[in-house]
Short mmCIF file of C-alpha atoms and ligand atoms in Angstrom, two decimals:
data_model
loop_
_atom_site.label_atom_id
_atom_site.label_comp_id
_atom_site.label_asym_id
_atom_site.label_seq_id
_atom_site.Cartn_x
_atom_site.Cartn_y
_atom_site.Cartn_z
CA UNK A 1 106.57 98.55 94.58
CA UNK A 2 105.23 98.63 91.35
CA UNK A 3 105.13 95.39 88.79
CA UNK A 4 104.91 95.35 85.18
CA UNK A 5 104.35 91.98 83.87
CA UNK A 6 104.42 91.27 79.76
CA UNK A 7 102.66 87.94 78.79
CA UNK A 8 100.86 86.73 75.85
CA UNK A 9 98.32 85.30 78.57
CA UNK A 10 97.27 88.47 80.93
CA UNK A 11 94.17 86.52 82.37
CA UNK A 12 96.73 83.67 84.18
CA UNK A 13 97.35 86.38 86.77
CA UNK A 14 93.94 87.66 87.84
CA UNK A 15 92.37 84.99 90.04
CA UNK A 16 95.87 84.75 92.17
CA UNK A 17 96.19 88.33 92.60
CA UNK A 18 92.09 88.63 93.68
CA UNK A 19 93.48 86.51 96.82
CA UNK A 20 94.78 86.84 100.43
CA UNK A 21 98.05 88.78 101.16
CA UNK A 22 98.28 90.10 97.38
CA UNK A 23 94.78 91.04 97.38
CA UNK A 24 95.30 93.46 100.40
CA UNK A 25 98.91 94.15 99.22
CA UNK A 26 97.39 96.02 96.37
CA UNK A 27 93.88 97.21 97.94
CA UNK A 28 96.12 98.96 99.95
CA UNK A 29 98.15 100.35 97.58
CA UNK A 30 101.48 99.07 98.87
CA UNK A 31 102.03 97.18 95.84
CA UNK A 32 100.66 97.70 91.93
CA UNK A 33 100.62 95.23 89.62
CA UNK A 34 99.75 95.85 85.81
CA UNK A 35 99.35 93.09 83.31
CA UNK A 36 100.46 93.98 79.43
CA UNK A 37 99.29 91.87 76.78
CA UNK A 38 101.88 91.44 74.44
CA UNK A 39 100.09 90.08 71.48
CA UNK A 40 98.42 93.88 71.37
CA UNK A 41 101.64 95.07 69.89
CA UNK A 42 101.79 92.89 67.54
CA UNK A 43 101.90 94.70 64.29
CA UNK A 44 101.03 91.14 62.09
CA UNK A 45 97.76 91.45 60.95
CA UNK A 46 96.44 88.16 62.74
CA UNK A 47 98.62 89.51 65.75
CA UNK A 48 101.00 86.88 65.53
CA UNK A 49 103.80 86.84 67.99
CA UNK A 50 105.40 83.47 66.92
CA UNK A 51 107.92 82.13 64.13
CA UNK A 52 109.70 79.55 63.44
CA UNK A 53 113.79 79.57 64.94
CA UNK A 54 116.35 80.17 61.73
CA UNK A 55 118.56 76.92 61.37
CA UNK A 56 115.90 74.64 62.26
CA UNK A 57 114.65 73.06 65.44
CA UNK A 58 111.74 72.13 66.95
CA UNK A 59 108.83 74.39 68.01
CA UNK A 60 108.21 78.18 67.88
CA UNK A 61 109.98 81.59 69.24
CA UNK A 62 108.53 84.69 70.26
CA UNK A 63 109.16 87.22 67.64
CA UNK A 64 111.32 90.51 68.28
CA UNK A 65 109.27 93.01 67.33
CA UNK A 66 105.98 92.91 69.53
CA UNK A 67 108.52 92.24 72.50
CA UNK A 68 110.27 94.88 71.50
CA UNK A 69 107.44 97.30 71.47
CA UNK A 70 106.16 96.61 74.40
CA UNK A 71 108.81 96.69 76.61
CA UNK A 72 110.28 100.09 75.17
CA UNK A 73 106.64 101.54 75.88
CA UNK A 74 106.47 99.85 79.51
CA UNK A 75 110.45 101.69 79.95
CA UNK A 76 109.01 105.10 79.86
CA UNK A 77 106.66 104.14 82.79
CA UNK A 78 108.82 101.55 84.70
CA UNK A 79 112.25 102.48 85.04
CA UNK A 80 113.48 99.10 87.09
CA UNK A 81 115.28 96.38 85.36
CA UNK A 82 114.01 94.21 82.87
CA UNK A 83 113.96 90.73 84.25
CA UNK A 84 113.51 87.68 81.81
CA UNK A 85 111.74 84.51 83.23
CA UNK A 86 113.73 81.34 81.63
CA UNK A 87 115.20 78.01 82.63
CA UNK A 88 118.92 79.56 81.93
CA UNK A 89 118.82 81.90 84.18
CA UNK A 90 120.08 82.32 87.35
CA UNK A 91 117.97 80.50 90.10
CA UNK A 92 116.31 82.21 92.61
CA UNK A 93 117.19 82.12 95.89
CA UNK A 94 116.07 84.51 99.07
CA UNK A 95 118.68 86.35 99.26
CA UNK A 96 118.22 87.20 95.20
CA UNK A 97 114.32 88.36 96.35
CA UNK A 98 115.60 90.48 98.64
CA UNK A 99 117.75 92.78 96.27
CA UNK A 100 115.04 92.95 93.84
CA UNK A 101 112.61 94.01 96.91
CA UNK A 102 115.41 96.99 96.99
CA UNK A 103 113.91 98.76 93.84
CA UNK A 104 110.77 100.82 93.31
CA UNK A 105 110.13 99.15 90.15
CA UNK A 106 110.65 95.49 87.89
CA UNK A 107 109.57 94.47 84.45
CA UNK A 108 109.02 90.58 84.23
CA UNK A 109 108.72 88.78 80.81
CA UNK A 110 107.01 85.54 80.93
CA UNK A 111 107.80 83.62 77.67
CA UNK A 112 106.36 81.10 75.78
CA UNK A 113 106.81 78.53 73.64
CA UNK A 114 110.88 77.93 72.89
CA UNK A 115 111.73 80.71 74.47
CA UNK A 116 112.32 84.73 72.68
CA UNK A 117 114.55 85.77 69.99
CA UNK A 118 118.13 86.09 71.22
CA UNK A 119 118.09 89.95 70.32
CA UNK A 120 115.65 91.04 72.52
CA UNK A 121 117.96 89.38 75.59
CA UNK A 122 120.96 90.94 73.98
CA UNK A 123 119.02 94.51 73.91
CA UNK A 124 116.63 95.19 76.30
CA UNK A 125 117.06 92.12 79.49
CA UNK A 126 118.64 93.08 82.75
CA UNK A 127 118.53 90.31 84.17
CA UNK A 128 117.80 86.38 83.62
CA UNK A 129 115.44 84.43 86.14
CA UNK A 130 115.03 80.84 86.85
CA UNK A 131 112.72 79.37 89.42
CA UNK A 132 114.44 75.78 89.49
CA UNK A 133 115.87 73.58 87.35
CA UNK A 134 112.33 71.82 85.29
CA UNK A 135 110.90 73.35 82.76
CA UNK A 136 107.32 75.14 82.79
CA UNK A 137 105.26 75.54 79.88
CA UNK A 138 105.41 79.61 80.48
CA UNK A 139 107.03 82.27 82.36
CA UNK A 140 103.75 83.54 83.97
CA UNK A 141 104.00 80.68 86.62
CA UNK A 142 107.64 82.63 87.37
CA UNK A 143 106.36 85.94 87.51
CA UNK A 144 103.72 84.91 90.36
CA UNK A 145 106.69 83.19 91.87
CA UNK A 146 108.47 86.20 92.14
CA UNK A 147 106.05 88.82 92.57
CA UNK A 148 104.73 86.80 95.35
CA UNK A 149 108.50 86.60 97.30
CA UNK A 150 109.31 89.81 96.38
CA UNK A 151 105.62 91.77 97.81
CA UNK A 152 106.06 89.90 101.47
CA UNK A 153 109.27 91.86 101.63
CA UNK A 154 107.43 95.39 101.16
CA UNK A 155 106.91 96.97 104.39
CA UNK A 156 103.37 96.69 105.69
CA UNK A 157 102.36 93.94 103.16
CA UNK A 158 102.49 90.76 106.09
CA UNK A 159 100.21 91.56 109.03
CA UNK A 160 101.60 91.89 112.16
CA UNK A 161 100.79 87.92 112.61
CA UNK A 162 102.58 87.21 109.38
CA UNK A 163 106.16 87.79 111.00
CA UNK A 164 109.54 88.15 108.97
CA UNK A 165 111.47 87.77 111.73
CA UNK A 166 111.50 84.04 111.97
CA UNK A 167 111.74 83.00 108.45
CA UNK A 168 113.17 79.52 107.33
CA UNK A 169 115.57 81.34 105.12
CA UNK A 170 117.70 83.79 106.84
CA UNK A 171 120.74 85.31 104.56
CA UNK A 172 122.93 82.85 105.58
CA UNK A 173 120.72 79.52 106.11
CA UNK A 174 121.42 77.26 102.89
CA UNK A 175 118.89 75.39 103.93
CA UNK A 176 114.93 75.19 105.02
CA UNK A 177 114.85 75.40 108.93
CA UNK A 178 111.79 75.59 111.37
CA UNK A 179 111.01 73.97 114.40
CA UNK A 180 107.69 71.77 114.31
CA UNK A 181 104.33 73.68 114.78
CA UNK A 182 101.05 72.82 115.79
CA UNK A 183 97.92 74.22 116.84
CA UNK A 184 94.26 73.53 117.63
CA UNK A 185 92.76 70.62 118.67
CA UNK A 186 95.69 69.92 121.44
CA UNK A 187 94.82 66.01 120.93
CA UNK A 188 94.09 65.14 117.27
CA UNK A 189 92.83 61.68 117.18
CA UNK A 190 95.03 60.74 120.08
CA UNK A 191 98.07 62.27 118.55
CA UNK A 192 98.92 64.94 121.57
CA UNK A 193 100.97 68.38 121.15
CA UNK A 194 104.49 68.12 122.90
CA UNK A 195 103.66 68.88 126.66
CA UNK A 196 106.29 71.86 126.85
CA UNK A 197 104.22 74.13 124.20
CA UNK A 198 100.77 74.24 125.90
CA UNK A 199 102.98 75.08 129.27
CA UNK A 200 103.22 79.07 128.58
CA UNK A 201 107.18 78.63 129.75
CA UNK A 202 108.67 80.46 127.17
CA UNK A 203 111.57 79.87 127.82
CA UNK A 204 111.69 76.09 127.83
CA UNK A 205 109.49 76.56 124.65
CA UNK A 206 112.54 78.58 123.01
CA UNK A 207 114.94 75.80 124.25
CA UNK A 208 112.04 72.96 122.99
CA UNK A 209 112.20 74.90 119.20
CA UNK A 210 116.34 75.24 118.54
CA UNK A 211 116.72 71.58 119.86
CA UNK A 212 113.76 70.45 117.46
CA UNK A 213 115.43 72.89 114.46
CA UNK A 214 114.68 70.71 110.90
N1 SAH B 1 113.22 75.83 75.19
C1 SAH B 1 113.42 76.44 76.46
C2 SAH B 1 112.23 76.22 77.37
C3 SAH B 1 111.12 77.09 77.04
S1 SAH B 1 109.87 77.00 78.20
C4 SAH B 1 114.64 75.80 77.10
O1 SAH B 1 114.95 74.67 76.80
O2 SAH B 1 115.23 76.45 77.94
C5 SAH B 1 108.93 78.40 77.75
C6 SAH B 1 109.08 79.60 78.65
O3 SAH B 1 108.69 79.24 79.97
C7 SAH B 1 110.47 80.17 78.80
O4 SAH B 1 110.78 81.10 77.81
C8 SAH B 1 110.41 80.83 80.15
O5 SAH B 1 109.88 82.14 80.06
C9 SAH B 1 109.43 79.97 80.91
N2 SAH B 1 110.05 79.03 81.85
C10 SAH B 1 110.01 77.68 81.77
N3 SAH B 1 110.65 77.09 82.80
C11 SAH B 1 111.09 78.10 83.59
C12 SAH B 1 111.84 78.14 84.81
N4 SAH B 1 112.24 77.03 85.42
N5 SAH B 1 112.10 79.36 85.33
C13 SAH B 1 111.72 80.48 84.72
N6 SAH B 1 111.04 80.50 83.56
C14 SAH B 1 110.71 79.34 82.99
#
């Protein structure tokens, strides 16, 4: 799976990416993620990427043409959808991660500010992206999200202990389940682990976790 992300702030990514799962993920070459700095194409002479909206209104928008730019150049290379990170778009849900884990390649957008210029979502976005219903400063915070969702469903990306099989969202769960887990010290300041799971009766255990579903 490979990830093309255009931001005005490419160093927000590095330090998550360096880490755990993601940090194998692409050591191992199952996923590739490459950061474009959109400012770069910027063809102001102080690089600016930002104007003010016509008609008034508070705050800035990102201007057409540097988006424009770069995400034509990033289309020769990535030929996946162009997905827009913004409050208005449609939320994401599981079963939305897993389509997107169906192609090869994505293009993320992370704006800034008030948002882009309405041409470039006319023109060049495939799809619109929301993470929730607040509003983040940027859509690099998105991108993670969904990079993140997206590179767990790549096969070979969880370990075998990491298991997919029993997730809290299954296709048709609306909402979180999981029975309670626990682990080592059996007695934690004389708070004890429920009998049944140190008893290696795996069945009774099975029976133990779908009555104690939340
Ligand atoms: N004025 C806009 C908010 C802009 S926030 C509005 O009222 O909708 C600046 C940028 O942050 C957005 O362009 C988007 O890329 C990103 N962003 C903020 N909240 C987000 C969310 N919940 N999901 C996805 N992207 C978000």
């Amino acid at each position: 799976m490979r990830f093309d992300i255009l931001t005005i702030f490419p160093d927000i990514f590095e330090s998550y990416f360096r880490e755990s799962i993601m940090a194998r993920a692409l050591d191992e070459n199952l996923i590739n993620i490459k950061v474009h700095n959109i400012r770069e194409y910027s063809k102001n002479r102080h690089k600016k990427v930002d104007d003010l909206p016509f008609g008034g209104g508070p705050g800035m928008l990102m201007t057409p043409q540097p988006l424009y730019d770069s995400i034509t150049k990033i289309k020769k290379k990535n030929k996946g959808p162009v997905i827009f990170m913004t409050p208005q778009g449609q939320t994401l849900t599981q079963t939305k991660v897993e389509k997107f884990a169906k192609f090869d390649e994505l293009i993320l957008l992370c704006g800034r500010y008030e948002g882009i210029d309405q041409r470039i979502r006319d023109m060049l976005v495939d799809h619109e992206i929301s993470i929730g219903n607040y509003i983040l400063t940027g859509g690099e915070i998105p991108a993670m999200v969904m990079v993140d969702a997206i590179s767990r469903l790549v096969p070979g990306v969880l370990g075998e202990k990491e298991s997919l099989n029993e997730e809290s969202f299954s296709k048709n769960l609306k909402r979180k389940k999981e029975y309670p887990q626990y682990t080592r010290p059996a007695d934690f300041m004389g708070k004890k682990v429920p009998e049944v799971l140190l008893s290696g009766n795996h069945k009774k255990i099975e029976t133990w976790r779908r009555k104690n579903l939340k």
